[in-house]
Coordinates of C-alpha atoms in Angstrom, one line a residue:
M19 CA 1.7 -0.2 -9.3
N20 CA -1.9 -0.9 -8.7
T21 CA -3.1 1.6 -6.0
A22 CA -6.7 0.6 -5.8
G23 CA -6.0 -1.2 -2.5
S24 CA -6.6 -4.6 -3.9
W25 CA -3.3 -5.5 -5.6
W26 CA -3.1 -8.6 -3.6
K27 CA -6.4 -9.8 -5.1
E28 CA -5.8 -8.8 -8.7
G29 CA -2.1 -9.4 -9.0
V30 CA 0.2 -12.3 -9.7
I31 CA 2.7 -13.0 -6.9
Y32 CA 6.1 -14.6 -7.6
Q33 CA 7.9 -16.5 -5.0
I34 CA 11.7 -16.3 -4.8
Y35 CA 13.9 -18.7 -2.9
P36 CA 16.7 -16.2 -2.4
R37 CA 19.5 -18.8 -2.1
S38 CA 18.7 -20.1 -5.6
F39 CA 17.6 -17.1 -7.6
C40 CA 20.7 -15.1 -8.6
D41 CA 24.1 -14.9 -7.1
S42 CA 25.8 -11.5 -7.6
N43 CA 29.2 -12.1 -6.0
G44 CA 30.2 -15.6 -7.1
D45 CA 30.0 -17.4 -3.7
G46 CA 27.5 -19.8 -5.0
V47 CA 24.5 -18.5 -3.0
G48 CA 21.8 -16.3 -4.3
D49 CA 21.5 -12.8 -2.7
L50 CA 19.5 -9.6 -2.6
R51 CA 21.7 -7.8 -5.2
G52 CA 21.1 -10.7 -7.5
I53 CA 17.3 -10.3 -7.1
T54 CA 17.5 -6.6 -7.6
G55 CA 19.5 -7.2 -10.9
K56 CA 16.6 -9.4 -12.2
L57 CA 13.8 -6.9 -11.5
E58 CA 13.7 -6.0 -15.2
Y59 CA 13.0 -9.7 -16.0
L60 CA 10.2 -9.9 -13.4
Q61 CA 8.7 -6.7 -14.8
E62 CA 8.7 -8.1 -18.3
L63 CA 7.2 -11.4 -17.0
G64 CA 4.4 -9.1 -15.6
V65 CA 4.2 -10.1 -11.9
D66 CA 2.8 -7.7 -9.4
A67 CA 4.7 -8.7 -6.3
I68 CA 7.6 -10.9 -5.2
W69 CA 7.6 -12.9 -2.0
L70 CA 11.0 -13.6 -0.6
S71 CA 11.7 -16.7 1.5
P72 CA 13.5 -15.7 4.7
V73 CA 16.5 -13.3 4.5
N74 CA 16.8 -12.4 8.1
T75 CA 19.9 -13.2 10.2
S76 CA 20.0 -17.0 10.9
P77 CA 22.5 -19.8 11.7
M78 CA 20.8 -21.6 8.9
F79 CA 19.9 -24.9 10.6
D80 CA 16.8 -24.7 8.5
F81 CA 18.0 -22.2 5.9
G82 CA 16.6 -19.1 7.3
Y83 CA 13.4 -20.5 8.9
D84 CA 15.3 -20.2 12.2
V85 CA 15.7 -16.5 12.8
S86 CA 18.2 -15.1 15.2
D87 CA 17.6 -11.4 14.5
Y88 CA 14.4 -10.2 12.9
R89 CA 15.8 -6.7 12.3
A90 CA 18.9 -7.7 10.4
I91 CA 19.8 -9.3 7.1
A92 CA 21.8 -12.6 6.9
P93 CA 25.3 -11.7 5.6
V94 CA 25.0 -14.4 3.0
F95 CA 22.2 -12.4 1.4
G96 CA 23.7 -9.0 1.8
T97 CA 23.0 -6.0 4.0
M98 CA 20.1 -3.9 5.2
R99 CA 21.1 -1.3 2.6
D100 CA 20.7 -4.0 -0.1
M101 CA 17.3 -4.8 1.2
D102 CA 16.2 -1.1 1.2
R103 CA 17.5 -0.8 -2.3
L104 CA 15.6 -3.9 -3.4
I105 CA 12.4 -2.5 -1.9
E106 CA 12.9 0.9 -3.5
R107 CA 13.8 -0.3 -7.0
A108 CA 11.0 -3.0 -7.0
H109 CA 8.5 -0.3 -6.1
G110 CA 9.9 1.9 -8.9
R111 CA 9.0 -0.9 -11.3
G112 CA 5.5 -1.4 -9.9
I113 CA 6.4 -4.5 -8.0
R114 CA 5.5 -5.1 -4.4
V115 CA 7.7 -6.8 -1.9
I116 CA 6.4 -9.5 0.6
M117 CA 8.7 -10.9 3.2
D118 CA 8.6 -14.3 4.8
L119 CA 8.1 -13.7 8.6
V120 CA 8.9 -16.8 10.8
V121 CA 7.3 -16.2 14.2
N122 CA 6.0 -19.6 15.3
H123 CA 9.5 -20.1 16.5
T124 CA 12.9 -18.4 16.6
S125 CA 16.4 -19.8 16.4
H126 CA 17.9 -21.3 19.6
L127 CA 20.5 -18.5 19.2
H128 CA 18.0 -15.6 19.2
P129 CA 18.6 -13.3 22.2
W130 CA 15.1 -13.9 23.4
F131 CA 15.7 -17.6 23.8
L132 CA 19.2 -17.2 25.3
E133 CA 17.7 -15.1 28.0
S134 CA 14.7 -17.4 28.4
R135 CA 16.8 -20.5 28.9
S136 CA 19.3 -18.8 31.3
S137 CA 17.1 -19.3 34.3
K138 CA 13.6 -20.4 35.5
E139 CA 13.4 -16.9 36.9
S140 CA 14.2 -15.1 33.7
P141 CA 11.7 -12.4 32.8
K142 CA 11.5 -14.0 29.3
R143 CA 11.1 -17.5 30.6
D144 CA 7.4 -17.5 29.6
W145 CA 8.1 -16.2 26.1
Y146 CA 8.7 -19.9 25.1
L147 CA 7.0 -23.1 26.1
W148 CA 8.7 -24.8 29.0
H149 CA 7.5 -27.7 31.0
D150 CA 8.8 -29.9 33.9
G151 CA 7.8 -33.1 32.1
R152 CA 5.8 -36.0 33.3
N153 CA 7.4 -38.9 35.3
R154 CA 10.9 -37.8 34.2
K155 CA 9.8 -37.9 30.6
A156 CA 8.6 -35.5 27.9
P157 CA 5.3 -33.7 28.8
N158 CA 3.3 -35.5 26.1
N159 CA 3.4 -37.4 22.8
W160 CA 3.8 -34.6 20.4
R161 CA 6.2 -35.2 17.5
G162 CA 8.4 -32.9 15.7
V163 CA 7.7 -32.3 12.0
F164 CA 11.3 -33.1 11.1
G165 CA 11.4 -36.2 13.3
G166 CA 11.8 -37.2 16.9
R167 CA 9.8 -35.8 19.8
A168 CA 8.8 -32.2 19.9
W169 CA 10.4 -31.6 23.3
E170 CA 14.1 -31.1 24.2
R171 CA 15.3 -31.3 27.7
D172 CA 17.5 -28.4 28.7
G173 CA 20.3 -29.4 31.0
A174 CA 20.7 -26.1 32.7
T175 CA 17.3 -26.0 34.3
G176 CA 16.1 -29.6 33.8
Q177 CA 12.9 -28.5 32.0
Y178 CA 11.8 -29.3 28.5
Y179 CA 11.1 -26.7 25.8
L180 CA 8.8 -27.3 22.8
H181 CA 10.2 -27.3 19.2
S182 CA 7.6 -28.2 16.5
F183 CA 10.4 -28.5 14.0
L184 CA 14.2 -28.8 14.8
K185 CA 15.5 -28.6 18.4
E186 CA 17.3 -25.4 17.1
Q187 CA 13.8 -23.9 16.5
P188 CA 12.2 -23.4 19.9
D189 CA 8.5 -22.4 19.7
L190 CA 7.3 -19.0 20.9
N191 CA 4.6 -18.8 23.6
W192 CA 1.9 -16.7 21.9
R193 CA -0.3 -16.8 25.0
N194 CA 2.1 -14.4 26.6
R195 CA 1.0 -10.8 26.0
E196 CA 4.5 -9.3 26.4
L197 CA 5.9 -11.7 23.8
R198 CA 3.0 -11.0 21.4
E199 CA 3.6 -7.2 21.6
A200 CA 7.3 -7.8 21.0
V201 CA 6.6 -9.8 17.9
Y202 CA 4.1 -7.2 16.7
D203 CA 7.0 -4.6 17.0
E204 CA 9.0 -6.8 14.5
F205 CA 6.1 -6.5 12.0
R206 CA 6.0 -2.7 12.5
F207 CA 9.8 -2.5 11.9
W208 CA 9.6 -3.9 8.4
L209 CA 6.2 -2.2 7.5
D210 CA 7.9 1.1 8.5
R211 CA 10.7 0.2 5.9
G212 CA 8.2 -0.1 3.1
V213 CA 7.6 -3.9 3.0
D214 CA 4.1 -4.6 1.4
G215 CA 3.3 -7.6 3.6
F216 CA 4.2 -10.9 5.0
R217 CA 3.9 -14.6 4.3
L218 CA 3.5 -16.2 7.8
D219 CA 5.2 -19.4 8.1
V220 CA 3.1 -22.3 9.7
A221 CA 0.7 -19.7 10.9
N222 CA -1.8 -22.2 12.4
Y223 CA 0.9 -23.5 14.7
Y224 CA 1.2 -20.2 16.8
V225 CA -1.0 -21.4 19.7
K226 CA -0.8 -24.7 21.5
D227 CA -3.2 -26.5 23.9
E228 CA -2.9 -24.9 27.3
L229 CA -3.2 -28.3 29.0
F230 CA -0.6 -29.9 26.7
R231 CA -2.8 -32.9 26.1
D232 CA -1.7 -35.9 24.0
N233 CA -2.7 -36.0 20.4
P234 CA -4.7 -39.0 19.4
V235 CA -2.6 -41.7 17.6
V236 CA -3.7 -42.9 14.2
P237 CA -1.0 -45.1 12.7
G238 CA -0.7 -45.2 8.9
P239 CA 1.7 -46.0 6.1
H240 CA 3.5 -42.6 6.3
P241 CA 7.3 -42.9 7.1
R242 CA 7.2 -39.9 9.5
P243 CA 5.8 -40.6 13.0
Y244 CA 4.6 -37.1 12.9
D245 CA 2.0 -38.2 10.4
W246 CA 0.7 -41.0 12.8
Q247 CA -1.2 -38.4 15.0
R248 CA -4.3 -36.3 14.7
H249 CA -2.9 -32.9 15.5
L250 CA -5.7 -31.6 17.7
Y251 CA -3.6 -30.0 20.5
D252 CA -0.3 -28.8 18.8
R253 CA -1.9 -26.6 16.1
D254 CA -5.2 -25.0 14.9
R255 CA -6.2 -23.9 18.4
P256 CA -9.1 -21.5 18.4
E257 CA -7.1 -18.7 20.2
T258 CA -5.1 -18.3 17.0
Q259 CA -8.1 -16.4 15.5
E260 CA -7.6 -13.6 18.0
I261 CA -4.0 -13.2 17.0
F262 CA -4.9 -12.9 13.4
K263 CA -7.5 -10.2 14.1
E264 CA -4.9 -8.2 16.0
L265 CA -2.4 -8.6 13.1
R266 CA -5.0 -7.7 10.6
D267 CA -5.7 -4.4 12.5
L268 CA -2.0 -3.7 12.7
T269 CA -1.3 -4.4 9.1
D270 CA -4.4 -2.5 7.8
G271 CA -3.2 0.5 9.7
Y272 CA -0.4 0.8 7.0
G273 CA -2.8 0.9 4.1
D274 CA -2.9 -1.7 1.3
R275 CA -0.6 -4.4 2.8
V276 CA -1.2 -8.0 2.9
L277 CA -0.9 -11.1 5.3
V278 CA -0.6 -14.5 3.7
G279 CA -0.9 -17.5 6.0
E280 CA 0.7 -20.8 5.4
I281 CA -1.9 -23.1 6.9
Y282 CA -0.2 -26.5 7.3
T283 CA -3.0 -29.1 7.3
H284 CA -3.9 -32.4 5.7
D285 CA -5.5 -30.7 2.7
S286 CA -8.5 -29.2 4.5
P287 CA -9.8 -26.2 2.6
A288 CA -12.3 -25.4 5.3
T289 CA -9.5 -25.1 7.9
S290 CA -7.4 -23.0 5.7
A291 CA -10.4 -20.8 4.7
S292 CA -11.4 -20.4 8.5
Y293 CA -8.4 -18.2 9.1
I294 CA -9.6 -15.5 6.6
G295 CA -12.5 -14.7 9.1
N296 CA -15.2 -12.6 7.5
G297 CA -12.8 -11.2 5.0
A298 CA -11.9 -8.2 7.1
D299 CA -11.0 -9.5 10.5
G300 CA -8.6 -12.4 9.7
L301 CA -5.7 -13.0 7.3
H302 CA -6.0 -11.4 3.8
L303 CA -5.1 -14.8 2.2
T304 CA -4.4 -18.3 3.2
F305 CA -2.9 -21.2 1.3
D306 CA -4.8 -24.3 0.6
F307 CA -2.3 -27.0 -0.7
S308 CA -4.8 -29.5 -2.1
L309 CA -3.8 -28.8 -5.7
M310 CA -0.2 -29.5 -4.9
H311 CA -0.9 -32.7 -3.3
I312 CA -2.8 -34.4 -6.1
G313 CA -0.4 -36.9 -7.6
G314 CA -0.3 -37.5 -11.4
W315 CA -2.4 -36.2 -14.1
R316 CA -6.0 -36.2 -12.7
P317 CA -8.1 -33.4 -14.2
R318 CA -11.3 -34.2 -12.3
R319 CA -9.3 -34.1 -9.0
F320 CA -7.8 -30.7 -9.9
F321 CA -11.3 -29.4 -10.7
R322 CA -12.8 -30.8 -7.5
A323 CA -10.0 -29.3 -5.4
L324 CA -10.7 -25.8 -6.9
E325 CA -14.4 -26.2 -6.4
E326 CA -14.0 -27.2 -2.8
W327 CA -11.6 -24.4 -2.1
D328 CA -13.9 -21.8 -3.8
Q329 CA -16.8 -23.0 -1.8
A330 CA -15.0 -22.9 1.5
I331 CA -14.0 -19.2 1.2
P332 CA -16.2 -17.1 3.5
P333 CA -18.3 -14.2 2.2
G334 CA -16.0 -11.3 1.7
G335 CA -13.0 -13.5 1.6
W336 CA -10.6 -14.2 -1.2
P337 CA -8.8 -17.3 -2.3
C338 CA -5.2 -17.8 -3.5
N339 CA -3.9 -20.6 -5.6
V340 CA -0.6 -22.3 -5.9
L341 CA 0.9 -25.3 -7.8
S342 CA 4.6 -25.3 -6.5
N343 CA 6.6 -23.9 -3.6
H344 CA 9.9 -24.4 -1.8
D345 CA 8.5 -27.3 0.4
N346 CA 6.9 -29.5 -2.2
P347 CA 7.8 -31.3 -5.5
R348 CA 7.7 -29.0 -8.5
M349 CA 4.5 -29.1 -10.6
A350 CA 6.5 -30.0 -13.8
W351 CA 7.7 -33.1 -12.1
R352 CA 4.4 -34.1 -10.6
V353 CA 2.4 -33.9 -13.8
G354 CA 5.0 -35.6 -16.0
G355 CA 4.0 -36.3 -19.6
G356 CA 7.4 -36.9 -21.3
D357 CA 7.1 -35.5 -24.8
Q358 CA 3.7 -34.1 -23.8
S359 CA 4.9 -32.2 -20.8
G360 CA 4.8 -28.9 -22.7
G361 CA 1.1 -29.2 -23.4
R362 CA 0.4 -30.3 -19.8
L363 CA 2.4 -27.4 -18.3
R364 CA 0.4 -24.9 -20.4
V365 CA -2.9 -26.4 -19.3
M366 CA -1.8 -26.2 -15.6
A367 CA -0.5 -22.6 -16.0
A368 CA -3.9 -21.6 -17.4
L369 CA -5.7 -23.4 -14.6
L370 CA -3.7 -21.4 -12.1
L371 CA -3.9 -18.0 -13.8
A372 CA -7.5 -18.1 -15.0
S373 CA -9.1 -19.6 -11.9
R374 CA -10.6 -17.3 -9.2
G375 CA -8.0 -16.2 -6.7
T376 CA -4.6 -14.7 -6.4
P377 CA -2.1 -16.8 -8.3
F378 CA 1.3 -17.6 -6.7
L379 CA 4.1 -18.6 -9.2
Y380 CA 7.3 -20.4 -7.9
Y381 CA 10.5 -19.2 -9.4
G382 CA 11.3 -21.1 -12.6
E383 CA 7.7 -22.3 -13.0
E384 CA 7.4 -20.0 -15.9
I385 CA 10.0 -21.9 -17.9
G386 CA 9.0 -25.4 -16.7
M387 CA 11.8 -26.2 -14.2
T388 CA 11.5 -29.5 -12.7
R389 CA 12.9 -31.4 -9.7
G390 CA 16.7 -31.7 -9.5
E391 CA 18.7 -34.8 -8.9
I392 CA 20.7 -34.3 -5.7
P393 CA 23.3 -36.9 -4.6
R394 CA 23.1 -37.8 -1.0
R395 CA 26.4 -36.2 -0.3
R396 CA 25.1 -32.9 -1.7
L397 CA 22.0 -32.8 0.4
R398 CA 21.5 -29.7 2.6
D399 CA 18.0 -30.0 3.8
P400 CA 17.7 -31.5 7.4
L401 CA 14.4 -33.2 6.4
G402 CA 16.1 -35.0 3.4
I403 CA 19.2 -35.9 5.4
R404 CA 17.1 -37.5 8.2
Y405 CA 14.7 -39.5 6.1
W406 CA 16.9 -40.5 3.2
P407 CA 16.1 -42.6 1.1
F408 CA 12.4 -42.6 2.1
H409 CA 12.1 -38.9 1.6
G410 CA 14.3 -37.0 -0.6
G411 CA 13.7 -33.7 1.3
R412 CA 13.1 -30.3 -0.3
D413 CA 16.5 -29.6 -2.0
P414 CA 15.4 -31.1 -5.4
D415 CA 12.8 -28.2 -5.6
R416 CA 15.2 -25.5 -4.5
T417 CA 17.9 -25.8 -7.2
P418 CA 19.3 -22.7 -8.9
M419 CA 17.3 -20.7 -11.3
Q420 CA 18.2 -21.5 -14.9
W421 CA 19.0 -18.2 -16.6
D422 CA 21.0 -19.4 -19.6
A423 CA 23.2 -22.3 -21.0
S424 CA 26.4 -21.1 -19.6
P425 CA 28.2 -23.0 -16.9
G426 CA 26.3 -22.4 -13.6
A427 CA 23.2 -21.7 -15.7
G428 CA 23.8 -18.0 -15.3
F429 CA 23.0 -18.3 -11.7
T430 CA 26.5 -18.0 -10.4
A431 CA 30.1 -17.7 -11.6
G432 CA 31.2 -20.0 -8.6
D433 CA 30.2 -23.3 -7.2
P434 CA 26.4 -23.4 -6.7
W435 CA 25.2 -24.3 -3.2
L436 CA 23.0 -27.0 -4.8
P437 CA 23.7 -28.7 -8.2
V438 CA 22.2 -27.0 -11.2
N439 CA 19.5 -29.2 -13.0
R440 CA 20.9 -31.3 -15.8
D441 CA 18.5 -29.8 -18.4
Y442 CA 19.6 -26.2 -17.9
R443 CA 21.1 -26.0 -21.4
T444 CA 17.7 -26.5 -23.0
V445 CA 15.4 -25.2 -20.3
N446 CA 16.4 -21.7 -19.4
V447 CA 15.2 -18.1 -19.5
E448 CA 17.5 -16.8 -22.4
R449 CA 16.3 -19.7 -24.7
Q450 CA 12.7 -19.2 -24.0
M451 CA 12.6 -15.4 -24.2
G452 CA 13.9 -15.9 -27.8
Q453 CA 11.1 -18.4 -28.7
R454 CA 7.8 -16.9 -29.3
G455 CA 5.9 -20.0 -28.6
S456 CA 7.7 -20.9 -25.3
L457 CA 6.3 -21.6 -21.9
F458 CA 7.7 -18.3 -20.7
H459 CA 5.8 -16.3 -23.3
F460 CA 2.7 -18.3 -22.6
H461 CA 2.9 -17.2 -19.0
R462 CA 3.7 -13.7 -20.0
S463 CA 0.8 -13.4 -22.4
L464 CA -1.7 -14.9 -20.1
I465 CA -0.6 -12.6 -17.2
A466 CA -1.1 -9.7 -19.5
L467 CA -4.6 -10.9 -20.5
R468 CA -5.5 -11.0 -16.8
R469 CA -4.7 -7.3 -16.7
E470 CA -7.0 -6.5 -19.6
I471 CA -10.0 -8.5 -18.6
P472 CA -11.5 -7.8 -15.1
A473 CA -13.5 -11.0 -15.1
L474 CA -10.3 -13.0 -15.0
R475 CA -8.9 -11.1 -12.1
L476 CA -12.1 -10.6 -10.0
G477 CA -15.0 -12.6 -11.5
E478 CA -16.9 -15.2 -9.7
W479 CA -16.1 -18.8 -10.7
I480 CA -19.0 -20.8 -12.3
P481 CA -18.3 -24.5 -13.1
V482 CA -19.4 -25.5 -16.7
R483 CA -17.9 -28.9 -17.2
A484 CA -15.8 -31.3 -15.2
T485 CA -16.1 -34.7 -17.0
G486 CA -13.7 -36.8 -18.8
D487 CA -10.7 -34.8 -19.8
V488 CA -12.1 -31.3 -20.3
L489 CA -12.5 -28.7 -17.6
A490 CA -14.5 -25.6 -18.4
F491 CA -15.6 -22.6 -16.3
I492 CA -16.9 -19.1 -16.6
R493 CA -15.5 -16.1 -14.8
S494 CA -18.3 -13.7 -14.2
H495 CA -18.0 -9.9 -13.4
E496 CA -20.1 -6.9 -13.6
T497 CA -18.0 -5.8 -16.7
G498 CA -18.5 -9.0 -18.6
K499 CA -17.8 -12.7 -18.7
A500 CA -14.9 -15.0 -19.7
L501 CA -15.1 -18.7 -20.7
V502 CA -12.1 -20.9 -20.0
M503 CA -11.8 -24.2 -21.7
L504 CA -9.0 -26.7 -20.9
N505 CA -8.4 -30.0 -22.6
F506 CA -6.3 -32.2 -20.3
S507 CA -6.0 -35.0 -23.0
A508 CA -3.5 -35.9 -25.6
G509 CA -6.4 -36.5 -27.9
A510 CA -9.1 -34.2 -29.4
R511 CA -12.1 -33.7 -27.2
A512 CA -15.3 -31.5 -27.3
V513 CA -17.3 -29.4 -24.8
R514 CA -20.9 -28.5 -25.4
I515 CA -21.7 -24.8 -25.2
A516 CA -25.3 -24.2 -24.0
G517 CA -27.3 -21.0 -24.2
D518 CA -27.4 -18.2 -26.8
E519 CA -24.3 -16.4 -25.8
R520 CA -21.5 -15.9 -28.3
W521 CA -17.9 -16.0 -27.3
D522 CA -14.9 -14.2 -28.9
T523 CA -11.6 -16.0 -28.6
V524 CA -9.0 -13.8 -26.9
F525 CA -6.4 -16.3 -26.0
S526 CA -5.7 -19.8 -27.4
T527 CA -3.0 -22.3 -28.0
H528 CA -4.7 -23.4 -31.2
R529 CA -7.4 -21.0 -32.3
R530 CA -7.2 -17.7 -34.2
L531 CA -7.9 -14.6 -32.3
G532 CA -11.4 -13.5 -33.0
D533 CA -12.8 -16.9 -33.6
T534 CA -16.4 -16.9 -32.4
I535 CA -17.9 -19.8 -30.5
G536 CA -21.6 -20.3 -30.0
R537 CA -24.2 -22.9 -29.1
G538 CA -23.3 -26.5 -29.8
N539 CA -20.2 -28.7 -29.6
C540 CA -16.9 -27.0 -29.5
G541 CA -14.0 -29.2 -30.6
L542 CA -10.7 -28.9 -28.6
A543 CA -7.3 -30.0 -29.9
P544 CA -5.0 -32.0 -27.6
Y545 CA -4.0 -30.0 -24.6
E546 CA -5.8 -26.9 -25.9
V547 CA -6.2 -23.8 -23.8
T548 CA -8.8 -21.4 -25.0
I549 CA -10.2 -18.3 -23.2
C550 CA -13.1 -16.3 -24.7
E551 CA -14.9 -13.1 -23.7
M552 CA -18.7 -13.0 -24.1
L553 CA -19.8 -10.9 -27.0
P554 CA -22.7 -8.4 -26.8
A555 CA -25.9 -9.8 -28.1
A556 CA -26.1 -9.6 -31.9
P557 CA -29.0 -7.8 -33.5
P558 CA -31.5 -10.2 -35.2
G559 CA -30.3 -11.4 -38.7
T560 CA -26.7 -10.0 -38.4
G561 CA -25.2 -13.4 -38.2
L562 CA -21.8 -14.2 -36.6
P563 CA -18.6 -12.2 -37.3
K564 CA -15.8 -13.8 -39.4
A565 CA -12.6 -14.9 -37.7
P566 CA -9.6 -12.6 -38.3
G567 CA -6.2 -12.3 -36.9
D568 CA -3.3 -14.3 -35.6
V569 CA -3.0 -17.4 -33.5
A570 CA -3.5 -16.4 -29.9
G571 CA -1.3 -17.3 -26.9
G572 CA 2.1 -17.2 -28.6
E573 CA 1.7 -20.5 -30.4

């Protein structure tokens, strides 16, 4: 385990959707014991931390993102003892544990909300957002992310309560000091149990406009009415920064822990970066989803998104990068490529793992899992059920992990909660671990290389080329420099190397380890990934070293 206090900068973080990772008891749903049983695999892959999507007690209207008890584990995932064991054994293997903490809202069955809705005079009434309405209608025009109005009239008191998502997910009132301190106690509870940090769900939603003003309407082609508004008043309020400063102070008091904010915006790197503050008074990391929202195979767009994100990060701050998660179509499905998909997936993996910032891998990404095909009758996601057939929901990107070619893909001995992908017999962990040139070994080798070369973990990001189908950049650190060259084309391409530096090949899909690259045109094979370290300046007249060794990168 990295104890330098910057593990969340230098390491690779692996997201696990617990329902779909590994089922230990045959009920068809993944659980904590299943995750514990796969720690050896995660250690071999080389990840430094795991992030668990919610495992707290929940009625599961939104599959855990509606918490009814922050201090308990949902029985479907196991027990508190199982959670403690997972943390202990993960730490024993040098793997940190990050929990998903959902505190923009609770479940409608949380004791706080049950008390709050019991009476207008309840001492917890102001812990949630209640309003009399206007002219016998909802207080304003705010829409719910999952459809319909964001306000629900409560028959007991005649007032409306706010729910940014489902009506079963009432929003907390972060302006209330007593509520805020109660939530901070939930953070302390898990930090005291050894959790290494939190991913904060929809963190930029915490504070709403105090006057409850209408959002401006901007009709467009999107199927969701939620997307027909500019969300000026129901998210990204300036008071949110104060909360993050307090949370940073709280978390830093426990040592090298981390806060990762999900900043739900319309691909605004500047907005996401603003919640990092000066690098010491805001969240440690925030997500920018621009890379995930680029459709198709568009290398210059990928490069521009990385450049804009890097430039938006404040001095002292640090970026993180992500290509897939539980809410968006998997990267393998987005980039396509048919018979060329293997090359494309390697190029994208290198873009993620060699760029500046903390990389987040989504479970199964290391073997090329793609979107599943979910019949309408098997849909579980409320978003997909509501918007079918215009929006397939998130179920296709939450299908069970493909461990082997056995029935159930090694995920379960029972009936899986979602159908296993059809390609599980050929795309699975067991098969790829036995193939030296597989996508799994590509990830494993590149993660290991990050550990060896400080420039790949901590170096500055210097663009070299972003034209045509070739992206090239330098990672520069006080210990040295690394040159990364990526050919996004199915044809041969070239990149021109300027300057007198000589570069030693340390990782490549096509070159031999030790190949030296210098000034001039450097030819790149189709979908080639090559990473080089800068060599010390050679004494005059000594010439270039010869190229020894094996093919790098497991190819």
